[in-house]
Amino acid sequence: MQTIASSRSDTGQRASPGQLFGYPFRIFFLSLTLLSLVGIPLWVLQVTGTIQLPLAMPGIFWHQHEMLFGFLSAAIAGFLLTAVCVWTGTERTHGMQLFLLWAVWAAARVLLTVGGDLPGWLVQGVNLAFLPLVMLDAGWRIWHARQKRQLMILLVLGLLWLMQVAFVVRLNPVYAYGALIMAMALISIIGGRITPAFTTGWLRQRGLGADRVRMVPALDMASVFTMILLLASLVTGWTMVTAGLALGAAALMLVRLYNWKGWLVRQEPLLWILHLSILWVPVALVLLAGNLLAGWPASAWTHAAGTGAVACLILGVVARVSLGHTGRPMVLPRGMVLAFAAIHLAALTRVVTAFEGLPWHAGVTASGLLWALAYAIFLARYTGILASPRVDGKPG
């Protein structure tokens, strides 16, 4: 059952802007939220002709890029650079080093949005520098800790970055599609670790049969490798092979979700949000196969993946990580269940709109407003948490 946190616990101790650079999750989780609240409405205004921005790339490509390589990259940096310190037992990235890393990400957002008259090499040079810097930080720690298990994450991140390079150079949607596949591969890896682990822990604490949750390493590896093969097939244009791999990857993820027994944690929003968000991965993959085999609209699977799987899971993860890594109990702040419902409804609305179940203008606007509502609630409830010291007095 959800427990409502008081406004006092939401704000914690005295908030300080400098505290945002005490740990990577703080500044990047807040930044991706602000990007959501600014970027999505700007896109809706741009695509509906209400405003004209001096974008550094055509509008549709700017939208795709910022959701994939702006929003998602901030989430990756915030989660990975926080988690890898725990995995490897190394000192966290913080202070000036973290500020400079964040400044690269922030500068790229500004340049891509208003830098239409600037040299392309400057805009894209800053833009393409961010993910390699994140991989360098994480990779150095993983290498010295000799944690070979984490190398798969770096491989997928490398492929994601290659998709970014190809996308900004060629402005071809196929590379955005490839990036979405790698985003779902990251969900397969990271979501496949934390979701059953957190579910098992919650069930064990309550004596509810934690042994029913199963993790099968061979199945996990097969799921990731199928995604990588799917990427290769997609960018090379092998339509039938791509469709088959998409259906295979969807089946593997559905089996994994069944093994994780998400229905057993339906009373805990911090857990069901993870299961429900990952369910969008097989939905997106089936819609991708339908696009290739039956001509279903491409925007259906891309928004099932981008808004459904990626944005929904990110909201669930940042809500949990922000509590755990600030020393707070796993008590969901007031209004966050509404935020979880809103972001899933945003994804559903956008997919229905792709199939012309709603008028395009109304559907896009409604989806954008629901997205904004979800992340606005997060901003209202978590800004104080992210900007305040840990309540247990520990560093970070």
CSV table of C-alpha atoms in Angstrom, one decimal:
chain,number,residue,atom,x,y,z
A,1,MET,CA,0.0,0.0,0.0
A,2,GLN,CA,1.3,3.5,-0.8
A,3,THR,CA,2.3,5.6,2.2
A,4,ILE,CA,2.1,9.3,1.8
A,5,ALA,CA,5.2,11.3,2.7
A,6,SER,CA,4.8,14.6,4.4
A,7,SER,CA,5.9,17.8,2.8
A,8,ARG,CA,8.6,18.1,5.5
A,9,SER,CA,10.2,14.8,4.4
A,10,ASP,CA,9.9,15.8,0.8
A,11,THR,CA,12.0,18.9,1.3
A,12,GLY,CA,14.4,17.2,3.8
A,13,GLN,CA,17.1,19.4,5.3
A,14,ARG,CA,18.1,22.7,3.9
A,15,ALA,CA,18.2,22.6,0.1
A,16,SER,CA,21.4,23.8,-1.5
A,17,PRO,CA,22.2,24.2,-5.2
A,18,GLY,CA,25.7,22.9,-4.5
A,19,GLN,CA,24.3,19.7,-3.2
A,20,LEU,CA,23.1,18.8,-6.7
A,21,PHE,CA,26.7,18.1,-7.6
A,22,GLY,CA,27.3,15.8,-4.6
A,23,TYR,CA,26.3,12.7,-6.6
A,24,PRO,CA,25.5,12.1,-10.4
A,25,PHE,CA,21.9,11.1,-9.9
A,26,ARG,CA,21.0,14.4,-8.3
A,27,ILE,CA,21.8,16.8,-11.1
A,28,PHE,CA,21.0,14.5,-14.0
A,29,PHE,CA,17.7,13.3,-12.6
A,30,LEU,CA,16.6,16.9,-12.1
A,31,SER,CA,18.0,17.9,-15.5
A,32,LEU,CA,16.1,15.2,-17.4
A,33,THR,CA,13.0,16.3,-15.7
A,34,LEU,CA,13.4,19.9,-16.7
A,35,LEU,CA,14.2,18.8,-20.3
A,36,SER,CA,11.0,16.8,-20.3
A,37,LEU,CA,9.0,19.8,-19.1
A,38,VAL,CA,10.6,22.2,-21.7
A,39,GLY,CA,11.4,19.9,-24.6
A,40,ILE,CA,8.0,18.1,-25.0
A,41,PRO,CA,5.9,21.3,-25.0
A,42,LEU,CA,8.4,23.0,-27.3
A,43,TRP,CA,8.1,20.1,-29.7
A,44,VAL,CA,4.3,20.2,-29.6
A,45,LEU,CA,4.4,24.0,-30.3
A,46,GLN,CA,7.0,23.5,-33.1
A,47,VAL,CA,5.2,20.6,-34.8
A,48,THR,CA,1.8,22.3,-34.6
A,49,GLY,CA,3.3,25.5,-36.2
A,50,THR,CA,2.7,27.7,-33.1
A,51,ILE,CA,6.4,28.7,-32.9
A,52,GLN,CA,9.5,28.4,-35.0
A,53,LEU,CA,12.8,27.6,-33.2
A,54,PRO,CA,16.3,28.2,-34.7
A,55,LEU,CA,17.0,24.5,-34.4
A,56,ALA,CA,20.4,23.0,-35.4
A,57,MET,CA,18.6,20.2,-37.3
A,58,PRO,CA,15.2,19.7,-38.8
A,59,GLY,CA,12.4,19.7,-36.3
A,60,ILE,CA,11.4,16.0,-36.4
A,61,PHE,CA,15.1,15.0,-36.1
A,62,TRP,CA,15.6,17.4,-33.2
A,63,HIS,CA,12.7,15.9,-31.3
A,64,GLN,CA,13.9,12.3,-31.9
A,65,HIS,CA,17.5,13.3,-31.0
A,66,GLU,CA,16.6,15.1,-27.8
A,67,MET,CA,14.4,12.3,-26.4
A,68,LEU,CA,17.0,9.7,-27.3
A,69,PHE,CA,20.3,11.4,-26.7
A,70,GLY,CA,19.3,14.2,-24.4
A,71,PHE,CA,16.6,12.8,-22.1
A,72,LEU,CA,17.9,9.2,-22.2
A,73,SER,CA,21.6,10.1,-21.9
A,74,ALA,CA,20.9,12.1,-18.7
A,75,ALA,CA,19.1,9.2,-17.2
A,76,ILE,CA,22.0,6.9,-18.2
A,77,ALA,CA,24.5,9.2,-16.6
A,78,GLY,CA,22.5,9.7,-13.4
A,79,PHE,CA,21.8,6.0,-12.9
A,80,LEU,CA,25.0,4.4,-14.2
A,81,LEU,CA,27.5,6.8,-12.6
A,82,THR,CA,25.8,6.4,-9.3
A,83,ALA,CA,25.4,2.6,-9.5
A,84,VAL,CA,28.9,1.9,-10.8
A,85,CYS,CA,30.4,3.5,-7.7
A,86,VAL,CA,28.4,1.1,-5.6
A,87,TRP,CA,29.2,-1.9,-7.8
A,88,THR,CA,33.0,-1.2,-7.8
A,89,GLY,CA,33.3,0.4,-4.4
A,90,THR,CA,35.0,3.5,-5.8
A,91,GLU,CA,34.7,7.2,-4.9
A,92,ARG,CA,31.7,8.9,-6.6
A,93,THR,CA,32.1,11.4,-9.3
A,94,HIS,CA,31.2,14.8,-7.7
A,95,GLY,CA,32.1,18.4,-7.4
A,96,MET,CA,33.8,20.2,-10.2
A,97,GLN,CA,34.3,17.0,-12.2
A,98,LEU,CA,30.6,16.3,-12.2
A,99,PHE,CA,29.8,19.9,-12.9
A,100,LEU,CA,32.0,19.9,-16.1
A,101,LEU,CA,30.4,16.6,-17.2
A,102,TRP,CA,26.9,18.0,-16.7
A,103,ALA,CA,28.0,21.3,-18.5
A,104,VAL,CA,28.8,19.3,-21.6
A,105,TRP,CA,25.3,17.7,-21.6
A,106,ALA,CA,23.6,21.1,-20.9
A,107,ALA,CA,25.6,22.9,-23.5
A,108,ALA,CA,24.6,20.3,-26.1
A,109,ARG,CA,20.9,20.9,-25.3
A,110,VAL,CA,21.2,24.7,-25.8
A,111,LEU,CA,23.3,24.4,-28.9
A,112,LEU,CA,20.9,22.0,-30.6
A,113,THR,CA,17.9,24.1,-29.7
A,114,VAL,CA,19.0,27.6,-30.7
A,115,GLY,CA,22.3,27.0,-32.6
A,116,GLY,CA,20.9,26.8,-36.1
A,117,ASP,CA,23.3,29.5,-37.3
A,118,LEU,CA,26.3,28.1,-35.6
A,119,PRO,CA,29.0,25.9,-37.3
A,120,GLY,CA,27.8,22.3,-37.4
A,121,TRP,CA,31.2,21.0,-36.1
A,122,LEU,CA,30.8,23.0,-32.9
A,123,VAL,CA,27.2,22.0,-32.2
A,124,GLN,CA,27.7,18.3,-32.9
A,125,GLY,CA,31.2,18.2,-31.4
A,126,VAL,CA,29.8,19.2,-28.0
A,127,ASN,CA,26.8,17.0,-28.6
A,128,LEU,CA,28.7,13.8,-29.4
A,129,ALA,CA,31.2,14.2,-26.5
A,130,PHE,CA,28.8,13.4,-23.7
A,131,LEU,CA,28.2,9.6,-23.9
A,132,PRO,CA,31.9,8.8,-24.4
A,133,LEU,CA,32.7,10.8,-21.3
A,134,VAL,CA,30.1,8.8,-19.4
A,135,MET,CA,31.5,5.5,-20.7
A,136,LEU,CA,35.1,6.6,-19.9
A,137,ASP,CA,34.1,7.4,-16.3
A,138,ALA,CA,32.2,4.1,-15.8
A,139,GLY,CA,34.6,2.0,-17.9
A,140,TRP,CA,37.6,3.1,-15.8
A,141,ARG,CA,36.0,2.0,-12.6
A,142,ILE,CA,34.7,-1.3,-14.1
A,143,TRP,CA,38.1,-2.1,-15.6
A,144,HIS,CA,40.0,-1.6,-12.4
A,145,ALA,CA,37.4,-3.6,-10.4
A,146,ARG,CA,37.7,-6.4,-13.0
A,147,GLN,CA,33.9,-6.7,-13.1
A,148,LYS,CA,33.5,-8.3,-16.5
A,149,ARG,CA,29.7,-8.6,-15.9
A,150,GLN,CA,29.4,-4.9,-16.4
A,151,LEU,CA,31.1,-4.9,-19.8
A,152,MET,CA,27.8,-5.7,-21.6
A,153,ILE,CA,26.4,-2.4,-20.5
A,154,LEU,CA,29.4,-0.6,-22.0
A,155,LEU,CA,29.0,-2.5,-25.2
A,156,VAL,CA,25.4,-1.5,-25.5
A,157,LEU,CA,26.3,2.1,-24.6
A,158,GLY,CA,28.9,2.1,-27.3
A,159,LEU,CA,26.4,0.9,-29.9
A,160,LEU,CA,24.0,3.5,-28.7
A,161,TRP,CA,26.6,6.2,-29.3
A,162,LEU,CA,27.4,4.8,-32.8
A,163,MET,CA,23.7,5.2,-33.6
A,164,GLN,CA,23.9,8.8,-32.4
A,165,VAL,CA,26.9,9.5,-34.6
A,166,ALA,CA,25.2,8.0,-37.6
A,167,PHE,CA,22.0,9.9,-36.9
A,168,VAL,CA,23.6,13.4,-36.6
A,169,VAL,CA,25.8,12.8,-39.7
A,170,ARG,CA,23.1,11.3,-42.0
A,171,LEU,CA,19.8,12.5,-40.4
A,172,ASN,CA,18.3,9.1,-41.2
A,173,PRO,CA,15.5,7.9,-39.0
A,174,VAL,CA,16.8,4.3,-39.2
A,175,TYR,CA,19.5,5.3,-36.8
A,176,ALA,CA,17.0,6.7,-34.4
A,177,TYR,CA,15.2,3.4,-34.6
A,178,GLY,CA,18.5,1.6,-33.9
A,179,ALA,CA,19.0,3.8,-30.9
A,180,LEU,CA,15.6,2.8,-29.6
A,181,ILE,CA,16.5,-0.8,-29.9
A,182,MET,CA,19.7,-0.2,-27.8
A,183,ALA,CA,17.6,1.8,-25.3
A,184,MET,CA,15.4,-1.3,-24.9
A,185,ALA,CA,18.6,-3.5,-24.7
A,186,LEU,CA,19.7,-1.3,-21.7
A,187,ILE,CA,16.2,-1.8,-20.2
A,188,SER,CA,16.7,-5.5,-20.7
A,189,ILE,CA,20.0,-5.5,-18.9
A,190,ILE,CA,19.4,-2.9,-16.1
A,191,GLY,CA,15.7,-3.5,-15.7
A,192,GLY,CA,16.4,-7.2,-15.8
A,193,ARG,CA,18.6,-6.8,-12.7
A,194,ILE,CA,16.8,-4.4,-10.5
A,195,THR,CA,13.2,-5.4,-11.1
A,196,PRO,CA,13.4,-9.1,-10.0
A,197,ALA,CA,15.9,-8.2,-7.3
A,198,PHE,CA,13.6,-5.5,-5.8
A,199,THR,CA,10.6,-7.7,-6.2
A,200,THR,CA,12.3,-10.6,-4.4
A,201,GLY,CA,13.4,-8.3,-1.5
A,202,TRP,CA,9.9,-6.9,-1.1
A,203,LEU,CA,8.2,-10.3,-1.1
A,204,ARG,CA,10.8,-11.7,1.3
A,205,GLN,CA,10.3,-8.9,3.8
A,206,ARG,CA,6.6,-9.7,3.9
A,207,GLY,CA,6.9,-13.5,3.8
A,208,LEU,CA,5.0,-13.7,0.5
A,209,GLY,CA,6.9,-16.4,-1.3
A,210,ALA,CA,9.9,-14.7,-2.8
A,211,ASP,CA,11.1,-18.0,-4.2
A,212,ARG,CA,8.4,-17.7,-6.9
A,213,VAL,CA,10.5,-15.0,-8.6
A,214,ARG,CA,13.0,-16.5,-11.0
A,215,MET,CA,16.0,-15.1,-12.8
A,216,VAL,CA,17.5,-17.2,-15.6
A,217,PRO,CA,20.9,-15.9,-16.6
A,218,ALA,CA,20.9,-17.8,-20.0
A,219,LEU,CA,17.5,-16.2,-20.8
A,220,ASP,CA,18.8,-12.8,-19.8
A,221,MET,CA,21.9,-13.1,-22.1
A,222,ALA,CA,19.7,-14.4,-25.0
A,223,SER,CA,17.4,-11.4,-24.6
A,224,VAL,CA,20.3,-8.9,-24.9
A,225,PHE,CA,22.1,-10.7,-27.8
A,226,THR,CA,18.8,-10.9,-29.7
A,227,MET,CA,18.4,-7.1,-29.3
A,228,ILE,CA,22.0,-6.6,-30.7
A,229,LEU,CA,21.2,-8.9,-33.6
A,230,LEU,CA,18.0,-6.9,-34.1
A,231,LEU,CA,19.9,-3.7,-34.3
A,232,ALA,CA,22.3,-5.1,-36.9
A,233,SER,CA,19.4,-6.4,-39.0
A,234,LEU,CA,17.4,-3.2,-38.7
A,235,VAL,CA,20.2,-0.9,-39.9
A,236,THR,CA,21.1,-3.2,-42.8
A,237,GLY,CA,17.5,-3.4,-44.0
A,238,TRP,CA,16.8,-7.1,-43.7
A,239,THR,CA,13.1,-6.7,-43.3
A,240,MET,CA,12.0,-10.3,-42.7
A,241,VAL,CA,14.9,-11.1,-40.5
A,242,THR,CA,14.3,-8.0,-38.5
A,243,ALA,CA,10.6,-8.8,-38.0
A,244,GLY,CA,11.5,-12.3,-36.9
A,245,LEU,CA,14.1,-11.1,-34.4
A,246,ALA,CA,11.7,-8.5,-33.0
A,247,LEU,CA,9.1,-11.2,-32.3
A,248,GLY,CA,11.8,-13.4,-30.8
A,249,ALA,CA,13.0,-10.6,-28.6
A,250,ALA,CA,9.4,-9.9,-27.5
A,251,ALA,CA,8.8,-13.5,-26.6
A,252,LEU,CA,12.0,-13.7,-24.5
A,253,MET,CA,11.1,-10.5,-22.6
A,254,LEU,CA,7.5,-11.8,-22.0
A,255,VAL,CA,9.0,-15.0,-20.5
A,256,ARG,CA,11.3,-13.0,-18.3
A,257,LEU,CA,8.4,-10.8,-17.1
A,258,TYR,CA,6.4,-13.9,-16.3
A,259,ASN,CA,9.3,-15.3,-14.2
A,260,TRP,CA,9.5,-12.0,-12.3
A,261,LYS,CA,5.8,-12.3,-11.1
A,262,GLY,CA,5.0,-8.6,-11.2
A,263,TRP,CA,1.4,-9.2,-10.2
A,264,LEU,CA,2.6,-10.2,-6.7
A,265,VAL,CA,3.7,-6.6,-6.1
A,266,ARG,CA,0.7,-4.8,-7.4
A,267,GLN,CA,0.2,-3.1,-4.1
A,268,GLU,CA,3.6,-1.4,-4.2
A,269,PRO,CA,3.8,1.5,-6.8
A,270,LEU,CA,7.6,1.6,-6.7
A,271,LEU,CA,7.6,-1.9,-7.9
A,272,TRP,CA,4.6,-2.3,-10.3
A,273,ILE,CA,5.8,0.8,-12.2
A,274,LEU,CA,9.0,-1.2,-13.1
A,275,HIS,CA,7.1,-4.3,-14.3
A,276,LEU,CA,4.5,-2.3,-16.2
A,277,SER,CA,7.1,-0.1,-17.9
A,278,ILE,CA,9.2,-3.1,-19.0
A,279,LEU,CA,6.0,-4.6,-20.5
A,280,TRP,CA,6.1,-1.8,-23.1
A,281,VAL,CA,9.3,-3.4,-24.5
A,282,PRO,CA,7.6,-6.5,-26.0
A,283,VAL,CA,4.6,-4.3,-27.0
A,284,ALA,CA,7.0,-2.1,-28.9
A,285,LEU,CA,8.8,-5.1,-30.5
A,286,VAL,CA,5.5,-6.6,-31.7
A,287,LEU,CA,4.5,-3.2,-33.1
A,288,LEU,CA,7.8,-3.1,-34.9
A,289,ALA,CA,7.2,-6.5,-36.5
A,290,GLY,CA,3.7,-5.3,-37.5
A,291,ASN,CA,5.3,-2.2,-39.1
A,292,LEU,CA,7.6,-4.4,-41.2
A,293,LEU,CA,5.2,-7.1,-42.1
A,294,ALA,CA,1.8,-5.4,-42.2
A,295,GLY,CA,2.6,-1.7,-42.7
A,296,TRP,CA,1.5,-0.6,-39.2
A,297,PRO,CA,2.6,3.0,-38.6
A,298,ALA,CA,6.2,3.3,-37.5
A,299,SER,CA,5.3,6.0,-34.9
A,300,ALA,CA,3.3,3.3,-33.0
A,301,TRP,CA,6.3,1.2,-32.2
A,302,THR,CA,8.7,4.1,-31.7
A,303,HIS,CA,6.4,5.8,-29.1
A,304,ALA,CA,5.6,2.5,-27.4
A,305,ALA,CA,9.4,2.2,-27.0
A,306,GLY,CA,10.3,5.8,-26.4
A,307,THR,CA,7.3,7.0,-24.3
A,308,GLY,CA,6.2,3.7,-23.0
A,309,ALA,CA,9.3,1.7,-22.2
A,310,VAL,CA,11.9,4.4,-21.8
A,311,ALA,CA,10.1,7.4,-20.3
A,312,CYS,CA,7.9,5.2,-18.0
A,313,LEU,CA,10.8,3.2,-16.7
A,314,ILE,CA,13.0,6.2,-16.2
A,315,LEU,CA,10.3,7.9,-14.1
A,316,GLY,CA,9.9,4.7,-12.0
A,317,VAL,CA,13.7,4.3,-11.5
A,318,VAL,CA,14.4,7.9,-10.7
A,319,ALA,CA,11.6,8.0,-8.1
A,320,ARG,CA,13.2,5.0,-6.4
A,321,VAL,CA,16.8,5.8,-6.7
A,322,SER,CA,16.3,9.4,-5.5
A,323,LEU,CA,14.8,8.0,-2.2
A,324,GLY,CA,17.3,5.2,-1.7
A,325,HIS,CA,20.5,7.2,-2.4
A,326,THR,CA,19.4,10.1,-0.2
A,327,GLY,CA,19.0,7.8,2.8
A,328,ARG,CA,15.2,8.0,2.8
A,329,PRO,CA,12.7,5.2,3.3
A,330,MET,CA,11.0,3.7,0.3
A,331,VAL,CA,7.9,5.8,0.8
A,332,LEU,CA,6.5,7.3,-2.4
A,333,PRO,CA,5.7,11.0,-2.1
A,334,ARG,CA,2.2,12.2,-2.5
A,335,GLY,CA,0.9,12.4,-6.0
A,336,MET,CA,3.5,10.1,-7.6
A,337,VAL,CA,0.9,7.3,-8.3
A,338,LEU,CA,-0.9,9.9,-10.5
A,339,ALA,CA,2.4,10.7,-12.2
A,340,PHE,CA,3.0,7.0,-12.9
A,341,ALA,CA,-0.5,6.7,-14.3
A,342,ALA,CA,-0.1,9.9,-16.4
A,343,ILE,CA,3.1,8.8,-18.1
A,344,HIS,CA,1.6,5.4,-19.1
A,345,LEU,CA,-1.5,7.1,-20.3
A,346,ALA,CA,0.7,9.4,-22.4
A,347,ALA,CA,2.3,6.4,-24.1
A,348,LEU,CA,-1.1,4.7,-24.7
A,349,THR,CA,-2.6,7.9,-26.1
A,350,ARG,CA,0.3,8.4,-28.5
A,351,VAL,CA,0.2,4.8,-29.7
A,352,VAL,CA,-3.6,5.0,-30.2
A,353,THR,CA,-3.0,8.3,-32.1
A,354,ALA,CA,-0.5,6.6,-34.4
A,355,PHE,CA,-3.3,4.2,-35.4
A,356,GLU,CA,-5.7,7.1,-36.0
A,357,GLY,CA,-7.8,6.2,-33.0
A,358,LEU,CA,-7.6,9.9,-32.0
A,359,PRO,CA,-7.3,13.0,-34.2
A,360,TRP,CA,-3.6,13.6,-34.7
A,361,HIS,CA,-3.4,17.2,-33.3
A,362,ALA,CA,-5.6,16.3,-30.3
A,363,GLY,CA,-3.7,13.0,-29.6
A,364,VAL,CA,-0.2,14.6,-29.8
A,365,THR,CA,-1.3,17.5,-27.6
A,366,ALA,CA,-2.9,15.2,-25.0
A,367,SER,CA,0.1,12.9,-24.9
A,368,GLY,CA,2.4,15.8,-24.4
A,369,LEU,CA,0.3,17.3,-21.6
A,370,LEU,CA,0.1,13.9,-19.8
A,371,TRP,CA,3.9,13.6,-20.1
A,372,ALA,CA,4.3,17.1,-18.7
A,373,LEU,CA,2.0,16.4,-15.9
A,374,ALA,CA,3.9,13.2,-14.9
A,375,TYR,CA,7.3,14.9,-14.8
A,376,ALA,CA,5.9,18.1,-13.2
A,377,ILE,CA,4.7,16.1,-10.3
A,378,PHE,CA,8.1,14.5,-10.0
A,379,LEU,CA,9.7,17.9,-10.1
A,380,ALA,CA,7.4,19.3,-7.4
A,381,ARG,CA,7.9,16.3,-5.1
A,382,TYR,CA,11.6,15.5,-5.7
A,383,THR,CA,13.4,18.8,-6.2
A,384,GLY,CA,13.8,19.2,-2.4
A,385,ILE,CA,15.0,15.6,-2.1
A,386,LEU,CA,17.5,16.0,-4.8
A,387,ALA,CA,18.8,19.3,-3.6
A,388,SER,CA,19.1,18.4,0.1
A,389,PRO,CA,21.8,16.4,2.0
A,390,ARG,CA,21.2,12.8,2.8
A,391,VAL,CA,19.0,12.4,5.9
A,392,ASP,CA,21.4,9.8,7.3
A,393,GLY,CA,24.4,12.2,7.3
A,394,LYS,CA,26.4,10.1,4.8
A,395,PRO,CA,28.3,11.9,2.0
A,396,GLY,CA,26.6,12.4,-1.4
